[in-house]
Amino acid sequence: MFCIRACSGLVGCRTATRVRSLHSLPGITVAQIDEEVAKLLQLKAQLGGDDGKHQFVLKTAKGTRDYNPKQMAIREKVFNTIIGCFKRHGAETIDTPVFELKETLTGKYGEDSKLIYDLKDQGGELLSLRYDLTVPFARYLAMNKITNIKRYHIAKVYRRDNPAMTRGRYREFYQCDFDIAGQYDAMIPDAECLKIVHEILSELDLGDFRIKVNDRRILDGMFAVCGVPDDKFRTICSTVDKLDKLPWEEVKKEMVNEKGLSEEAADQIGEYVSMQGGMDLAERLLQDQKMSQSKQACAGLSDIKLLFSYLQLFQVTDKVVFDLSLARGLDYYTGIIYEAVLTQAGVAPVTTDAQNGAPSEESVSVGSVAGGGRYDGLVGMFDPKGRKVPCVGVSIGIERVFSIMEQKAEASAEKVRTTEVQVMVASAQKNLLEEKLKLITELWNAGIKAEVMYKKNPKLLSQLQHCEESGIPLVAILGEQELKDGVVKLRVVATREEVQLIHNTHTVSLITVSTKV
Amino acid sequence: MFCIRACSGLVGCRTATRVRSLHSLPGITVAQIDEEVAKLLQLKAQLGGDDGKHQFVLKTAKGTRDYNPKQMAIREKVFNTIIGCFKRHGAETIDTPVFELKETLTGKYGEDSKLIYDLKDQGGELLSLRYDLTVPFARYLAMNKITNIKRYHIAKVYRRDNPAMTRGRYREFYQCDFDIAGQYDAMIPDAECLKIVHEILSELDLGDFRIKVNDRRILDGMFAVCGVPDDKFRTICSTVDKLDKLPWEEVKKEMVNEKGLSEEAADQIGEYVSMQGGMDLAERLLQDQKMSQSKQACAGLSDIKLLFSYLQLFQVTDKVVFDLSLARGLDYYTGIIYEAVLTQAGVAPVTTDAQNGAPSEESVSVGSVAGGGRYDGLVGMFDPKGRKVPCVGVSIGIERVFSIMEQKAEASAEKVRTTEVQVMVASAQKNLLEEKLKLITELWNAGIKAEVMYKKNPKLLSQLQHCEESGIPLVAILGEQELKDGVVKLRVVATREEVQLIHNTHTVSLITVSTKV
């Protein structure tokens, strides 16, 4: 339809042009016009002929991709690592629909709302595809009046963003979220979220990383003391958020020229957002003449101090840095925010003093792989009585992780297996299909992963080749002699070692044992 | 937005009525109309006030649902069983995007196409949510020029159907598909699909079931010999498809009154579609004076015979029945079709003679839990050169399975655990948070699933209660005395047995051993 649409569009254009030029000619007859129209309609009919042979555009939607079996095998491994960590920390899991009522998403994402996919109004409710898993989570809590839960949710989300697929950015992508909802003592769940990021990124072995931490209240306090008008906090905040991609000079230009901030205010912000450190920086800023004037900022700074004390007990301060340039664009954050970035290979690793957490040098980030923060107001936005449920959570940027793991697999000599088949049931001569099907039935019924070729008389060589190609370790070979002798030959594909098993009720258990060796 | 939309809709209606009645009054002034409009607009503004306190409708979209942790635990178990079976049969897995180009889905679903969800045209491509996993699979094969693969795909699909959620029918629901693509010898992959259905339904232990088998060619041949005009095959076929829900009289009425079939033709169809059996019925129909006139029907009947011979080797004929009333509505089937139904509890189980597979008595079906068939033409519809890739597959109706498993879990005394936590780290006195966080860090780092309460000073009782509620088997208790003695108390929650472990580098390994007992 797409192709046809484009073509008939062209036809439409050409018609318009031609009719206009005909109009400008004197002496043109209605008959001539009719003839032109008939020709064009015929052309159109040819292009859009209803004979079932439409010329399809064979592609996935822009910004999306299929996963082939190799990618799925990698994806399964990554998910197992991440889910293993979430379960280790006692999380339950939930699932929500891929679309929500449009109103559920309205007013939650600030400037990013334009990236939401809407469904066509086909009668009934107005729906949108979920933009993240956090808003559906908050809706779920409010709807079910849940006041505390520790849950993970792994599912796809949708953003009409400009895809940069080579860098692992898609319009359809997975999010892996872990969130803790409930009224608890300050910074304990927040610290656990960072511990989880640390565990996952270490286990996935993606290379060195750093976790930047800041607090929405420190940002807001900073904006206030730097003289940003109240109504510009959010928009200036999303400009600050660009600091991981743009140099300060560009960011400043946007603040002053586009957002109308005074040069002086921008310069003051510039000074703060260059600061990085650990607990010591929080202490220093609590003494800072300007910053200490903001009650909000002080609350945030005290919490950063407390957070770092728990992070020390969790043994993760080596990777965590308090970074005032971290802003995260989403509207709903109210406290601690954080983001994990991989630091480029070859660049000196972040070394931090466990006491103050200051990084020894600036490392170049190659992009965010996890992020999150505290959002104490979001659930209340859904509750009819505005009852708040404090929440903190983290989202793992799994698509980027997939990309890296795929590159690693490609570079490695080891072949990625896409099935788990243990035995191939093969035949050495013709007309043994019936015997093979009987044997494989025994194996399947005993829980053994087994394959047989879907041919009556495959060649032994092609059966063995299939084993080698797909990494099947064992092959059970039936032949006329074996059938006469009442045995099954079991061969180890890699070494070509063979054993004969007496084919009786014990054969299957013997093969079972062999598959476990 | 939904609520507001509904209200403003009402307002709109009232305006229309009022304006009409105003029109009918003589002497009405423009000023009066303006006043009315202003009042109504004010009312609308109040309803849709932009103060961030919108009154949300707290619900999921029509026909969709959330899964809570208990449901997810059940879902995980069901998926593990099904994926285990697919892997046992050597399947790989793939994934495709949730939406496809609209044209990809066009012309694949016959009368059901109206149930496809379209995305709003927000610029760019026209997109639709996937309606099943089969069409995306065919698109994937054609796009990647894959000529043979055995794959499973578990993902959600979308249909704007009338939801019947109590019966496990949703607008968003999972499909679990297993398909074999490739040019193979007849009926071997087809028989494996039925073997898989048999294995899965047996393992899930859902009660007795029956797998109905038919062939699209037998249906078409039957329609031809009964005098159905060629152009009515598809529409009559979808009427026959209703036989599992409607009595024959109703179905006949639709054929004659709605679809314009002659009474005579309908009656002849009625005779055939009442037939059920096994290999014997196929043999009988091959001799049938009328049926044997159709080459198509004969090809289908011979394949049914061959299929049953393989099913005997696979030891599954006890549940399979050749049923001429099975029609399945989808356009793309070209050969064997099948559907598994659960037979109601209390009804005598289907007992079949292994030789002829005829069911001993009619059992009442409580709905389809799996279905599929052969579709040799679908991939060719996507290939620019029309190259065919023969396919056969099966889809497990997982939502119905979930419903049944949930009911079973509710009826059972055993509690469904939603986490896998092995140890709770607890304290007997105040001010031990730091010590608890140190211990739990050791446990997490050793891979043990552990939890701690997010309170500085929780009561021991509430910590123990949490263990009982969520089924955590062990609790590691720290107290002042224990810290002095350098020990950790480990208690079995169920029996209250306690052991003291010396808290040193070996403690964690001892706890590890304990969690495995």
Short mmCIF file of N, CA and C in Angstrom, two decimals, chain B residues 65 67-68 70-82 166-168 199-207 342 369 396-416:
data_model
loop_
_atom_site.label_atom_id
_atom_site.label_comp_id
_atom_site.label_asym_id
_atom_site.label_seq_id
_atom_site.Cartn_x
_atom_site.Cartn_y
_atom_site.Cartn_z
N ARG B 65 -5.62 -5.78 30.32
CA ARG B 65 -5.52 -5.93 31.77
C ARG B 65 -4.05 -5.86 32.19
N TYR B 67 -1.15 -7.49 34.69
CA TYR B 67 -0.83 -8.75 35.38
C TYR B 67 -0.21 -8.38 36.72
N ASN B 68 -0.79 -8.86 37.80
CA ASN B 68 -0.18 -8.61 39.11
C ASN B 68 0.89 -9.68 39.38
N LYS B 70 1.23 -12.16 41.35
CA LYS B 70 0.79 -13.55 41.42
C LYS B 70 0.52 -14.10 40.02
N GLN B 71 -0.18 -13.31 39.22
CA GLN B 71 -0.45 -13.73 37.85
C GLN B 71 0.85 -13.91 37.06
N MET B 72 1.82 -13.03 37.34
CA MET B 72 3.10 -13.13 36.64
C MET B 72 3.84 -14.41 37.03
N ALA B 73 3.73 -14.79 38.31
CA ALA B 73 4.39 -16.01 38.76
C ALA B 73 3.81 -17.22 38.02
N ILE B 74 2.48 -17.20 37.86
CA ILE B 74 1.82 -18.28 37.13
C ILE B 74 2.22 -18.25 35.65
N ARG B 75 2.21 -17.03 35.09
CA ARG B 75 2.59 -16.85 33.69
C ARG B 75 4.01 -17.38 33.43
N GLU B 76 4.92 -17.08 34.36
CA GLU B 76 6.31 -17.54 34.19
C GLU B 76 6.36 -19.06 34.14
N LYS B 77 5.57 -19.69 35.03
CA LYS B 77 5.55 -21.15 35.08
C LYS B 77 5.01 -21.73 33.77
N VAL B 78 3.92 -21.16 33.28
CA VAL B 78 3.32 -21.64 32.02
C VAL B 78 4.31 -21.45 30.86
N PHE B 79 4.91 -20.27 30.79
CA PHE B 79 5.88 -20.02 29.72
C PHE B 79 7.03 -21.00 29.78
N ASN B 80 7.51 -21.28 30.98
CA ASN B 80 8.63 -22.21 31.11
C ASN B 80 8.27 -23.58 30.55
N THR B 81 7.06 -24.04 30.85
CA THR B 81 6.61 -25.32 30.31
C THR B 81 6.58 -25.30 28.78
N ILE B 82 5.98 -24.25 28.24
CA ILE B 82 5.80 -24.17 26.79
C ILE B 82 7.15 -23.99 26.08
N THR B 166 -13.96 -12.46 30.98
CA THR B 166 -14.17 -13.53 31.94
C THR B 166 -13.85 -14.88 31.32
N ARG B 167 -13.99 -14.98 30.01
CA ARG B 167 -13.66 -16.23 29.34
C ARG B 167 -12.24 -16.20 28.79
N GLY B 168 -11.45 -15.23 29.28
CA GLY B 168 -10.05 -15.19 28.88
C GLY B 168 -9.85 -14.65 27.47
N GLU B 199 1.96 -32.61 23.78
CA GLU B 199 2.91 -32.52 24.90
C GLU B 199 2.57 -31.37 25.83
N ILE B 200 2.32 -30.19 25.23
CA ILE B 200 2.10 -28.98 26.04
C ILE B 200 0.81 -29.11 26.85
N LEU B 201 -0.26 -29.53 26.19
CA LEU B 201 -1.54 -29.63 26.92
C LEU B 201 -1.47 -30.71 27.99
N SER B 202 -0.72 -31.79 27.73
CA SER B 202 -0.58 -32.83 28.75
C SER B 202 0.22 -32.29 29.93
N GLU B 203 1.35 -31.62 29.63
CA GLU B 203 2.21 -31.15 30.70
C GLU B 203 1.55 -30.08 31.56
N LEU B 204 0.75 -29.22 30.91
CA LEU B 204 0.10 -28.15 31.66
C LEU B 204 -1.01 -28.70 32.54
N ASP B 205 -1.44 -29.91 32.23
CA ASP B 205 -2.39 -30.61 33.09
C ASP B 205 -3.68 -29.81 33.25
N LEU B 206 -4.28 -29.46 32.12
CA LEU B 206 -5.49 -28.63 32.11
C LEU B 206 -6.76 -29.46 32.08
N GLY B 207 -6.63 -30.76 32.19
CA GLY B 207 -7.80 -31.63 32.02
C GLY B 207 -7.80 -32.19 30.61
N LEU B 342 -10.40 -27.96 25.02
CA LEU B 342 -10.52 -28.66 26.30
C LEU B 342 -11.93 -29.22 26.37
N VAL B 369 -7.89 -23.98 22.78
CA VAL B 369 -6.66 -23.60 23.49
C VAL B 369 -5.43 -23.66 22.59
N ILE B 396 -0.47 -21.47 20.55
CA ILE B 396 -1.08 -21.90 21.81
C ILE B 396 -1.91 -20.74 22.38
N GLY B 397 -3.14 -20.99 22.68
CA GLY B 397 -4.02 -19.95 23.23
C GLY B 397 -3.76 -19.75 24.71
N ILE B 398 -2.69 -19.02 24.94
CA ILE B 398 -2.11 -18.96 26.27
C ILE B 398 -2.99 -18.24 27.28
N GLU B 399 -3.79 -17.27 26.82
CA GLU B 399 -4.60 -16.49 27.76
C GLU B 399 -5.62 -17.39 28.47
N ARG B 400 -6.20 -18.29 27.70
CA ARG B 400 -7.16 -19.23 28.30
C ARG B 400 -6.44 -20.15 29.29
N VAL B 401 -5.22 -20.53 28.90
CA VAL B 401 -4.43 -21.37 29.81
C VAL B 401 -4.16 -20.62 31.12
N PHE B 402 -3.76 -19.32 31.00
CA PHE B 402 -3.54 -18.51 32.21
C PHE B 402 -4.78 -18.52 33.09
N SER B 403 -5.95 -18.27 32.47
CA SER B 403 -7.19 -18.20 33.24
C SER B 403 -7.40 -19.48 34.03
N ILE B 404 -7.21 -20.61 33.37
CA ILE B 404 -7.44 -21.89 34.04
C ILE B 404 -6.44 -22.10 35.17
N MET B 405 -5.16 -21.76 34.89
CA MET B 405 -4.12 -21.94 35.91
C MET B 405 -4.39 -21.04 37.12
N GLU B 406 -4.89 -19.83 36.86
CA GLU B 406 -5.21 -18.91 37.96
C GLU B 406 -6.34 -19.48 38.82
N GLN B 407 -7.36 -20.00 38.15
CA GLN B 407 -8.47 -20.60 38.90
C GLN B 407 -7.97 -21.76 39.75
N LYS B 408 -7.10 -22.57 39.15
CA LYS B 408 -6.55 -23.70 39.89
C LYS B 408 -5.76 -23.23 41.11
N ALA B 409 -4.95 -22.18 40.92
CA ALA B 409 -4.12 -21.67 42.02
C ALA B 409 -5.01 -21.14 43.14
N GLU B 410 -6.11 -20.48 42.76
CA GLU B 410 -7.04 -19.94 43.76
C GLU B 410 -7.67 -21.07 44.56
N ALA B 411 -8.01 -22.13 43.86
CA ALA B 411 -8.68 -23.25 44.51
C ALA B 411 -7.72 -24.04 45.39
N SER B 412 -6.43 -23.98 45.07
CA SER B 412 -5.45 -24.78 45.81
C SER B 412 -5.09 -24.11 47.14
N ALA B 413 -4.67 -24.91 48.09
CA ALA B 413 -4.30 -24.38 49.40
C ALA B 413 -2.90 -23.78 49.36
N GLU B 414 -2.09 -24.23 48.42
CA GLU B 414 -0.71 -23.78 48.36
C GLU B 414 -0.62 -22.32 47.93
N LYS B 415 0.23 -21.55 48.64
CA LYS B 415 0.36 -20.14 48.35
C LYS B 415 1.32 -19.94 47.19
N VAL B 416 0.97 -19.06 46.27
CA VAL B 416 1.86 -18.75 45.15
C VAL B 416 2.90 -17.72 45.63
#
